Coordinates of C-alpha atoms in Angstrom, one line a residue:
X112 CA 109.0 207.6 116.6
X113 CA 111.9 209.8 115.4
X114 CA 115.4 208.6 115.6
X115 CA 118.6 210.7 115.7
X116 CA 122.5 210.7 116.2
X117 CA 123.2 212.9 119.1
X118 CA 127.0 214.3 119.1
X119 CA 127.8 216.2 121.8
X120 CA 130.7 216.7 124.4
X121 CA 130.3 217.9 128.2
X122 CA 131.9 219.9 130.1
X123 CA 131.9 221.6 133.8
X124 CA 134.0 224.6 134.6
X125 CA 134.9 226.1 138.5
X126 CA 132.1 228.4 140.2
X127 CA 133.2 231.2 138.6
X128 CA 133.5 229.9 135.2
X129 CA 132.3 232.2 132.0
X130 CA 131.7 230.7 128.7
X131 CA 134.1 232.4 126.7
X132 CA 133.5 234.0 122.8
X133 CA 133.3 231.1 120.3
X134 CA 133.6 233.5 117.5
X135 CA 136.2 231.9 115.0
X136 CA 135.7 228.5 115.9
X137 CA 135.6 226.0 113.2
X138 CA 133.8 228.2 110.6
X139 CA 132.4 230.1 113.4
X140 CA 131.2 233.6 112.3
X141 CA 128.5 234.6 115.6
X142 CA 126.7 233.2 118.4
X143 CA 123.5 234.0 118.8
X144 CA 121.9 235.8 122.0
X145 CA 121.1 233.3 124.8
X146 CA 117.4 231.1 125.2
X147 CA 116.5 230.3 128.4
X148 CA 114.9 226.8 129.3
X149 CA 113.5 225.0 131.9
X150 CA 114.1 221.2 131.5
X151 CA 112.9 218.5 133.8
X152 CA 113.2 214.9 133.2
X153 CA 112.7 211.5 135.1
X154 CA 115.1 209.1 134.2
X155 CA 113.9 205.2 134.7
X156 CA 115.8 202.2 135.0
X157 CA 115.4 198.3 136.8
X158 CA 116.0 197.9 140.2
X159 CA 119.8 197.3 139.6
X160 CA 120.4 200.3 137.1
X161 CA 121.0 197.6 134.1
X162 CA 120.0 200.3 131.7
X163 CA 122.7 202.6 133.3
X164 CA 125.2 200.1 133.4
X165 CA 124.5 199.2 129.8
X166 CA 125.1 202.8 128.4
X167 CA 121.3 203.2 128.2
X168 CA 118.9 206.3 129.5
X169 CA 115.2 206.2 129.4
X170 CA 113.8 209.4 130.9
X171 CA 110.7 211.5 129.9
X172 CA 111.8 215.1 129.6
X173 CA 109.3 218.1 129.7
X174 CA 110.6 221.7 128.1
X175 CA 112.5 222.3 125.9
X176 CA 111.8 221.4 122.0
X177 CA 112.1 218.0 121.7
X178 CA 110.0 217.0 125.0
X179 CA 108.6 213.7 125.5
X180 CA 109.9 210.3 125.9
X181 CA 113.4 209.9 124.9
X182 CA 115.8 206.7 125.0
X183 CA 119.6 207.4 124.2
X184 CA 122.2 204.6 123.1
X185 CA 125.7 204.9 123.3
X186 CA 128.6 206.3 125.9
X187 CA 128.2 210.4 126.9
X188 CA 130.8 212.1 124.9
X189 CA 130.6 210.2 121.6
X190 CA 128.0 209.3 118.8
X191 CA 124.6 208.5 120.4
X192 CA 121.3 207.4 118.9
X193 CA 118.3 209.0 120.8
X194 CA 115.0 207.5 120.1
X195 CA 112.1 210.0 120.6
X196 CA 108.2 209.3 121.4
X197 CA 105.4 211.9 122.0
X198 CA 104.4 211.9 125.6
X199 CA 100.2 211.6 126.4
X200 CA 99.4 213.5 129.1
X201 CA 98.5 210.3 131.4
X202 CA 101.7 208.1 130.7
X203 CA 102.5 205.7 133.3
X204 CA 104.8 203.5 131.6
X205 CA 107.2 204.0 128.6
X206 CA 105.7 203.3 125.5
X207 CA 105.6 200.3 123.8
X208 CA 107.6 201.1 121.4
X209 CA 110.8 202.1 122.9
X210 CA 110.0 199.3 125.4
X211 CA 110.9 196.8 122.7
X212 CA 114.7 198.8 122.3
X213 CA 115.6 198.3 125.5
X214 CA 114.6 195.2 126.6
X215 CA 117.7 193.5 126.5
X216 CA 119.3 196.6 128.5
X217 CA 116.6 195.6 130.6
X218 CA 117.3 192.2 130.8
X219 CA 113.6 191.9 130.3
X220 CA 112.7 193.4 133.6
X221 CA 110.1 196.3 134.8
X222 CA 111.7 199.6 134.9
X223 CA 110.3 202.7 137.6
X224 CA 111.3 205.9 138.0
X225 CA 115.2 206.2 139.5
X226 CA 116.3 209.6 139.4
X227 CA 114.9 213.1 138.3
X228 CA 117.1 215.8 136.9
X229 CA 115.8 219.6 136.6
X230 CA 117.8 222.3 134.3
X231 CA 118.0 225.6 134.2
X232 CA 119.8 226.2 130.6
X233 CA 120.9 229.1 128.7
X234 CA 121.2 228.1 125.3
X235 CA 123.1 230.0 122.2
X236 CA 123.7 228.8 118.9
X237 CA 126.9 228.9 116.6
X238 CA 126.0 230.4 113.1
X239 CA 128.3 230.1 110.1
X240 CA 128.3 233.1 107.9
X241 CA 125.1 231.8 106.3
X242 CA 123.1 231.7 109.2
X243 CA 123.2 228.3 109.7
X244 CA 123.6 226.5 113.0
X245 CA 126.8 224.3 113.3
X246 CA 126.1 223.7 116.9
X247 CA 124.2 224.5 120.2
X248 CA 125.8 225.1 123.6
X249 CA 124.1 225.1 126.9
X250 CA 125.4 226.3 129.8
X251 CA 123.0 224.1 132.4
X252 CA 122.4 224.8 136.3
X253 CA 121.6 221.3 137.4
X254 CA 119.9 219.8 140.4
X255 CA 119.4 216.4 140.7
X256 CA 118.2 213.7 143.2
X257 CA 118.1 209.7 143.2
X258 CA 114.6 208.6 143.5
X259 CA 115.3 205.7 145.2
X260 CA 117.8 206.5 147.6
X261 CA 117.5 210.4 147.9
X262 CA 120.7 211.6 147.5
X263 CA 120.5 215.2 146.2
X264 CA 123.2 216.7 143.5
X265 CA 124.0 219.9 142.1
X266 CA 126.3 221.2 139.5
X267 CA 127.3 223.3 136.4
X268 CA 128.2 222.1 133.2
X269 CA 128.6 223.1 129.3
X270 CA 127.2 221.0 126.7
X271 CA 128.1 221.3 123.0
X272 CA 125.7 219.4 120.3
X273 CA 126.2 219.2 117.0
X274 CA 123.7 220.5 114.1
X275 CA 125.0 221.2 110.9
X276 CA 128.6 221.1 111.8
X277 CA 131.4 218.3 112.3
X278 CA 134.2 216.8 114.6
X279 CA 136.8 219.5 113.8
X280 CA 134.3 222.5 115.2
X281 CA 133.4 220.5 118.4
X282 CA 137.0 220.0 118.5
X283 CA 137.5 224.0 118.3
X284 CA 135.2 224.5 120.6
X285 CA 137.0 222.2 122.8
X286 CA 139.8 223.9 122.8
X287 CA 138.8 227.1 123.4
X288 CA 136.6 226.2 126.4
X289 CA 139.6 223.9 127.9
X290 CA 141.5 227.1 127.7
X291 CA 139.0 229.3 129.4
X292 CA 139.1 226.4 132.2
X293 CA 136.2 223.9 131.5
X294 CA 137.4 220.1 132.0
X295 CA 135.7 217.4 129.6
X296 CA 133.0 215.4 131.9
X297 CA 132.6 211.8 131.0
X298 CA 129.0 210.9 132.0
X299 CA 126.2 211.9 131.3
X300 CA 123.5 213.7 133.9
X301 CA 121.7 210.9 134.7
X302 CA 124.6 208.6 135.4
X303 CA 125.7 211.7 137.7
X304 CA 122.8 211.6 139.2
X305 CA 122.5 207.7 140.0
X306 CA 126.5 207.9 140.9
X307 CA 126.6 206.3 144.0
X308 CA 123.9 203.1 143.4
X309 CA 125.7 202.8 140.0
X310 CA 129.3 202.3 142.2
X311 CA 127.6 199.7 144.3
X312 CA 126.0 197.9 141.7
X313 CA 128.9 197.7 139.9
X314 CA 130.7 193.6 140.1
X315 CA 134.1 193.7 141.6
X316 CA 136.9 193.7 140.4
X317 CA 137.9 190.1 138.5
X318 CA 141.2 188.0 139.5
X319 CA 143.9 190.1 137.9
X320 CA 145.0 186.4 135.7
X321 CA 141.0 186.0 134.6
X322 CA 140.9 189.8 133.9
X323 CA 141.6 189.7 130.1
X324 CA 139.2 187.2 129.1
X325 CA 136.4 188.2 131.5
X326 CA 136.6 191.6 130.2
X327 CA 137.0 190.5 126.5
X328 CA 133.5 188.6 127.4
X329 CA 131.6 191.4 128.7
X330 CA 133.2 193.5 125.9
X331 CA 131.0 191.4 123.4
X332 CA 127.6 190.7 125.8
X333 CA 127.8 194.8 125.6
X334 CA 127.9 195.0 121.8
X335 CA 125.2 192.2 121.4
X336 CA 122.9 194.9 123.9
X337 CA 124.1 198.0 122.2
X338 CA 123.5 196.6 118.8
X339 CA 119.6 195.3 119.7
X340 CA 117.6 198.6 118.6
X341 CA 119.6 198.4 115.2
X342 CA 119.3 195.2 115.0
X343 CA 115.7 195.2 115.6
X344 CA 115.4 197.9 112.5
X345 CA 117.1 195.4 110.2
X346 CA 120.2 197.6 110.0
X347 CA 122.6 196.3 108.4
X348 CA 125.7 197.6 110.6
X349 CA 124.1 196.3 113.7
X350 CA 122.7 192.8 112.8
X351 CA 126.7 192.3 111.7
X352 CA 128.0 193.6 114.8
X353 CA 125.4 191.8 116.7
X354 CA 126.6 188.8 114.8
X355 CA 130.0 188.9 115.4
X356 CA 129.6 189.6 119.0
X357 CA 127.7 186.3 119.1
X358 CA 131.0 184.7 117.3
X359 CA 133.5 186.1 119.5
X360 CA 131.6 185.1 122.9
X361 CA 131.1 181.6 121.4
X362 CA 134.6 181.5 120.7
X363 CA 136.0 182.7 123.8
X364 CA 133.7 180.3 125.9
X365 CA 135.5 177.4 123.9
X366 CA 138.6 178.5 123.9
X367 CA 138.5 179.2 127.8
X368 CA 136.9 176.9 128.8
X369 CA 137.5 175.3 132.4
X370 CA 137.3 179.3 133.5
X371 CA 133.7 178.4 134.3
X372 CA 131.4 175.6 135.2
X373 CA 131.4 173.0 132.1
X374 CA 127.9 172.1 131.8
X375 CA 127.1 176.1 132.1
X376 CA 129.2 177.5 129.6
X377 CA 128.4 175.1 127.0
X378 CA 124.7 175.7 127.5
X379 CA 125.1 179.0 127.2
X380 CA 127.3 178.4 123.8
X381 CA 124.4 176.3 122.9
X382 CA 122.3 179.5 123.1
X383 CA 124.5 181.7 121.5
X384 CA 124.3 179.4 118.5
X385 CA 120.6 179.9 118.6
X386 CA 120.5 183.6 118.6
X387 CA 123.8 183.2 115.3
X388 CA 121.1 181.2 113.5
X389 CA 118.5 183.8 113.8
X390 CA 120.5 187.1 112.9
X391 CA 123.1 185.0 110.5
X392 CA 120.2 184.7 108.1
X393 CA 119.3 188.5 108.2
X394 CA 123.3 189.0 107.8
X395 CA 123.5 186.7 105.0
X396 CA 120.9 187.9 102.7
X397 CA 122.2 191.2 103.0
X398 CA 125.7 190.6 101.7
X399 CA 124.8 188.3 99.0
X400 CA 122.1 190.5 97.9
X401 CA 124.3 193.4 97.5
X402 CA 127.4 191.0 96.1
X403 CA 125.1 189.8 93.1
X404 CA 123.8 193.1 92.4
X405 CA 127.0 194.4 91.8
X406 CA 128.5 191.7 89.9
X407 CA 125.5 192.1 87.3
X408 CA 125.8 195.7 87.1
X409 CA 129.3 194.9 86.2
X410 CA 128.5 193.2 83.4
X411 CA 128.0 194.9 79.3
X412 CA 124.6 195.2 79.3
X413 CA 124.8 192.5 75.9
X414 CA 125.9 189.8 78.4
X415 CA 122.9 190.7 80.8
X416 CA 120.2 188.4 79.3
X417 CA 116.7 188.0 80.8
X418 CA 115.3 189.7 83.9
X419 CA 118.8 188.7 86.2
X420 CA 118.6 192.2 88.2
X421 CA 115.0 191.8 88.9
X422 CA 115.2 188.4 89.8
X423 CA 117.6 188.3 92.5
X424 CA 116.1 191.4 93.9
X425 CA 112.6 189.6 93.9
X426 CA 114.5 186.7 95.9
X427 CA 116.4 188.2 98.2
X428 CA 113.3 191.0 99.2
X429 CA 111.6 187.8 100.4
X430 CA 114.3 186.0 102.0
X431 CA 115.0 189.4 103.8
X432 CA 111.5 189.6 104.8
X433 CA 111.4 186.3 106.5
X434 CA 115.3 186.1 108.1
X435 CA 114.2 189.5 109.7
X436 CA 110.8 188.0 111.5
X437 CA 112.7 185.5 112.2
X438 CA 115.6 187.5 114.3
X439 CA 112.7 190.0 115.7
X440 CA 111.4 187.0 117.2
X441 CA 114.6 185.9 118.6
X442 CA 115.6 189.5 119.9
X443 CA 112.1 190.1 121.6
X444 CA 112.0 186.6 122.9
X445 CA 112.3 185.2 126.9
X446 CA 114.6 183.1 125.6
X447 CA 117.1 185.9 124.8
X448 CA 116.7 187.7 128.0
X449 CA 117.4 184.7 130.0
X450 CA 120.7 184.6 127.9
X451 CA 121.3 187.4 128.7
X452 CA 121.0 187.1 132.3
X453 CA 123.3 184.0 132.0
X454 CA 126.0 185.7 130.4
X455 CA 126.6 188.6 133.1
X456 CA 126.6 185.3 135.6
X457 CA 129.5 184.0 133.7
X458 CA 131.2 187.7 133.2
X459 CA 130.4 189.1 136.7
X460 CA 130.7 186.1 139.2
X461 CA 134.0 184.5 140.5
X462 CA 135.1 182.1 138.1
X463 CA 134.6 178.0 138.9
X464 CA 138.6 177.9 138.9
X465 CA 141.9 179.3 140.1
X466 CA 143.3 181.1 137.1
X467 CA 147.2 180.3 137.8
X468 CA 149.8 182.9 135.7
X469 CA 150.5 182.0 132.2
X470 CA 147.3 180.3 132.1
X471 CA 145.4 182.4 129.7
X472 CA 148.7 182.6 127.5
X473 CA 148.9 178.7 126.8
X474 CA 145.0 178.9 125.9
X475 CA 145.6 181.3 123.1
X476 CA 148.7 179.8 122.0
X477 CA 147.2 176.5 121.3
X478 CA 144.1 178.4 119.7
X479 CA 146.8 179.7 117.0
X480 CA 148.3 176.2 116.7
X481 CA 145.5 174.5 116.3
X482 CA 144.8 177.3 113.0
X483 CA 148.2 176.6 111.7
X484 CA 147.1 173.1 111.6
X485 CA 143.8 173.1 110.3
X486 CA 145.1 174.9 107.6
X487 CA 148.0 173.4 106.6
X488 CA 145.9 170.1 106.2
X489 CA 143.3 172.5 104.0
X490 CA 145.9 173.6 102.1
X491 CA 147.2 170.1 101.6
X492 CA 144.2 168.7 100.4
X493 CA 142.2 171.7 98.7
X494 CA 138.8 170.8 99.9
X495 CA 136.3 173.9 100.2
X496 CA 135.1 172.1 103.2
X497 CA 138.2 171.9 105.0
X498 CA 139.2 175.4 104.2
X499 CA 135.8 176.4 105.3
X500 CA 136.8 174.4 109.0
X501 CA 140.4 176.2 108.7
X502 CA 138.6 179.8 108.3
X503 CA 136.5 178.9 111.5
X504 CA 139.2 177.7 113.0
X505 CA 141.5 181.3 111.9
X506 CA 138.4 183.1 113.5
X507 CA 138.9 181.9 117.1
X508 CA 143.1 182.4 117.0
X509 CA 142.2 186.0 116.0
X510 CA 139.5 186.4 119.2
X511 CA 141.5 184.7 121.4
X512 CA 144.6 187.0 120.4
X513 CA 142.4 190.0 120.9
X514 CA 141.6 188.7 124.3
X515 CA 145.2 189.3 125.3
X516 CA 145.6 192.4 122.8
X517 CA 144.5 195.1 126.1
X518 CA 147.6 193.6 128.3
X519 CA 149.8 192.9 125.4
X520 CA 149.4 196.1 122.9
X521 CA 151.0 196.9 119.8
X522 CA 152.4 193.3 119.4
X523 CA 149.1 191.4 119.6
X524 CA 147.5 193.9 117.7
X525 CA 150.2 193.2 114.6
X526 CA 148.8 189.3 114.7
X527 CA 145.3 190.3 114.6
X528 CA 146.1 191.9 111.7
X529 CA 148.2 189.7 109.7
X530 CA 145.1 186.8 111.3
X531 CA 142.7 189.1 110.1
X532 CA 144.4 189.6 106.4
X533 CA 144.3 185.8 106.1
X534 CA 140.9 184.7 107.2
X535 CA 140.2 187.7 104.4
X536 CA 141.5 185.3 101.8
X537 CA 140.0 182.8 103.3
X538 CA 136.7 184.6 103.6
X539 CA 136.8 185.5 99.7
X540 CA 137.2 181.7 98.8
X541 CA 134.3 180.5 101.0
X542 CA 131.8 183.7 99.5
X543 CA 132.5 182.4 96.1
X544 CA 131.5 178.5 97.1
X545 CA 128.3 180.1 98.9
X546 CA 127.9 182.5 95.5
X547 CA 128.4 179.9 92.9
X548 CA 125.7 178.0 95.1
X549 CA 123.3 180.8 95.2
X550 CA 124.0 181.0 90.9
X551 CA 123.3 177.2 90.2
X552 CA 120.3 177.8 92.6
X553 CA 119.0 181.0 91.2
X554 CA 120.0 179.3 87.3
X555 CA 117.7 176.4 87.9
X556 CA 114.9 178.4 88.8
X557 CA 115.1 180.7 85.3
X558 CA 115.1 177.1 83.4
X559 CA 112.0 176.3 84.4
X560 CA 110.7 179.2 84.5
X561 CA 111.6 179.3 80.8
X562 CA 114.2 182.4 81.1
X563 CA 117.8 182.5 79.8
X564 CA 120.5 181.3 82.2
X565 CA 123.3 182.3 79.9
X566 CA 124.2 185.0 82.4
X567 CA 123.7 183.1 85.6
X568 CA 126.7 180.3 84.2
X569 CA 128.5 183.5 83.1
X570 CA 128.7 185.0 86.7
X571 CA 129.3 181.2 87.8
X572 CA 132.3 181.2 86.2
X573 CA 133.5 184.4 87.4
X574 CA 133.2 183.2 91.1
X575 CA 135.1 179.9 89.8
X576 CA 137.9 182.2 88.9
X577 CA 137.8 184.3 91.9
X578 CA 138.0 181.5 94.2
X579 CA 141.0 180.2 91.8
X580 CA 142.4 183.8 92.8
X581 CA 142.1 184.1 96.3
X582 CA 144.0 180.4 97.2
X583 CA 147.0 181.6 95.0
X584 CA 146.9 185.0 97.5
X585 CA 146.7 182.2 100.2
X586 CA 150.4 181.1 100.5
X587 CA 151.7 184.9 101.2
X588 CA 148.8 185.4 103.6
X589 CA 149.7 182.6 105.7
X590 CA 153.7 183.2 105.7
X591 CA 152.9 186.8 107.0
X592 CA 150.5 185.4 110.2
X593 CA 153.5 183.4 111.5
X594 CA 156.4 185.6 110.9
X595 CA 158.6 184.8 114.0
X596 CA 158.6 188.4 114.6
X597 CA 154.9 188.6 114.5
X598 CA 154.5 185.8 116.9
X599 CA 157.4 185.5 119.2
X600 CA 155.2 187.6 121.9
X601 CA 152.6 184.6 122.2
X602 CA 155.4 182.8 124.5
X603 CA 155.3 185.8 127.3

């Protein structure tokens, strides 16, 4: 299976649109003569277009040169990851393999056939003056028909992909097609084509007062689903998004709770607590691998004595290995699915209460109080443990402030800043306690294995110091999050 980025922007143009000369355009120096292509693809889904609705496409494409099974990730018009499988001549069902990638789009159930999509394309490509290709633009005559409830479609439009060249060239291009009369087309042809069951299957419209925090919530169930091929590839990017997706809905089911029924959304925290436990592990060995291996390639070489390098790497490979089965498990699990399936309840039903105005405002007020103090009482007492709680604690102020940071704007996004900058600190100190940990660990294991530990007590001592550092930053950090003028917004 081959995986790429896709960049590529869409447009359509009136009848009588012409593509005009891209000559010049972001490095431009001549566009080749046109290739002619016949594409035809069937796009599958569920019964309820949860791929669709999850910024997935599963079709199987035949023509062109890249035909078979493809499965793209992402919104049309930005970045999107394609995964691409060989098609047998017999298939009846996607393969296996891309199965397992969208699963959770899926929600874990069967997908069939839901709409086809035949292309006629004329396709040139944009040469610098090496002769290499920066991009490829197809002007496609497109007929397409749901499979399920027969509406028929046709239209023009203009793609532009990206090969060798960047962001500035489509953005050229852009330009110079915008001039000519094209209009940028948000969605892709399959979501075109499934228009008018995607509109129905769509949930109404929330209470205007529950809006912000429903929409905060299906914010992060969407990044968990978006993030599962990654994650499932042990990338590092996704398993940390993944993670803090899971933070964020745990956090905003606590700190709005009453929005739904109890016994539900605390169940369904329960689970999300799971899934944190699998992929935290994954997450964790990650950082602390790359953290040690750069503090002992700080080091002189004269203070690096005994196999250190080699033995962290030997640990961490294997702890990788077995957080990483561990979250594959999770990811391809019933379990998950049926999370899943309970989150879009919560986002996508009516909620179990009246949201009255001002509501959702006292909820993330007291979620910022109850930071200051946690903190303060850290602070007072200097415990790692307690400035651990406080950090958790500065987590959900920050998520809850986000919730309101779509209605609010610039001023909420100021105090997710100045949050953010704190739980940093924070942060810092509480990776050194884990670190020093990890040292005294990874110290008693070169004893009696008979090795030197002389550099293990010297990086112990470095994280000591760091710590020391960070609670001295701590004091400034703090006085910036609860600036009056920083705050004064959170009584609206």
């Amino acid at each position: 299976m081959a995986t790429v980025v896709e960049r590529e922007r869409k447009y359509s143009g009136d009848e009588g649109f012409r593509l005009p000369d891209l000559a010049g355009c972001g490095g431009v120096e001549t566009v080749s003569d046109a290739t002619a292509l016949d594409l035809d693809a069937v796009y599958w889904d569920t019964a309820d277009l949860r791929l669709a609705r999850s910024g997935f496409a599963l079709r199987r494409r035949t023509g062109g040169h890249d035909a078979g099974w493809h499965l793209k990730v992402g919104a049309a018009g930005g970045a999107r990851t394609e995964h691409q499988f060989p098609a047998g001549p017999d298939d009846q069902e996607p393969p296996a393999e891309l199965a397992a990638l969208y699963r959770a789009a899926a929600r874990g159930a069967a997908v069939a056939p839901a709409a086809r999509v035949r292309t006629r394309r004329r396709e040139r490509r944009l040469l610098d003056p090496d002769g290499r290709t920066l991009a490829e633009v197809a002007e496609d005559t497109v007929e397409s028909e749901d499979l399920v409830s027969g509406v028929r479609q046709a239209w023009h439009e203009i793609e532009v992909e990206l090969v060798d060249g960047d962001e500035p060239l489509l953005d050229a291009v852009a330009d110079r097609l915008r001039t000519a009369g094209a209009r940028p087309v948000p969605v892709s042809k399959s979501h075109r084509a499934l228009g008018d069951r995607l509109a129905q299957a769509r949930p109404a419209a929330p209470d205007p007062a529950a809006a912000p925090v429903l929409d905060y919530l299906a914010a992060q169930r969407d990044a968990l689903i978006g993030n599962h091929p990654g994650a499932l590839a042990g990338d590092e990017d996704a398993v940390h998004d993944m993670r803090v997706a899971v933070r964020r809905l745990r956090s905003t089911l606590r700190t709005f709770r009453g929005l739904w029924d109890r016994a539900e959304s605390e169940q369904v925290r329960a689970e999300l607590s799971w899934l944190g436990g699998r992929l935290g592990p994954v997450r964790d060995v990650q950082v602390m691998s790359a953290r040690l291996a750069d503090a002992v390639h700080a080091e002189p070489a004269e203070l690096v004595l005994g196999p250190v390098a080699a033995r962290l790497a030997e640990r961490f490979a294997a702890e990788l290995a077995t957080a990483l089965d561990g979250a594959r498990a999770a990811l391809d699990s019933d379990r998950y699915t049926d999370l899943l399936r309970r989150l879009d309840a919560l986002v996508e039903e009516p909620p179990a209460r009246e949201v009255r105005p001002g509501w959702v405002a006292r909820r993330v007020r007291r979620a910022v109080t109850r930071f200051d103090e946690r903190l303060d009482a850290a602070l007072a007492g200097g415990d790692d443990d307690a400035l651990h709680e406080a950090r958790k604690a500065g987590k959900r102020a920050r998520y809850a402030v986000e919730v309101r940071e779509a209605t609010v704007g610039a001023p909420a996004t100021k105090l997710v800043s100045r949050l953010k900058d704190l739980q940093d600190v924070l942060g810092a100190h509480q990776d050194s306690v884990v670190t020093r940990e990890v040292l005294r660990e990874q110290a008693l294991r070169a004893h009696a294995d008979g090795e030197n530990t002389f550099t293990y007590g010297l990086l112990h001592a470095r994280q000591a110091a760091a710590a020391d550092r960070e609670l001295l930053a701590l004091p400034r950090a703090r006085d910036r999050a609860r600036r009056r003028k920083a705050r004064r917004w959170l009584k609206r």
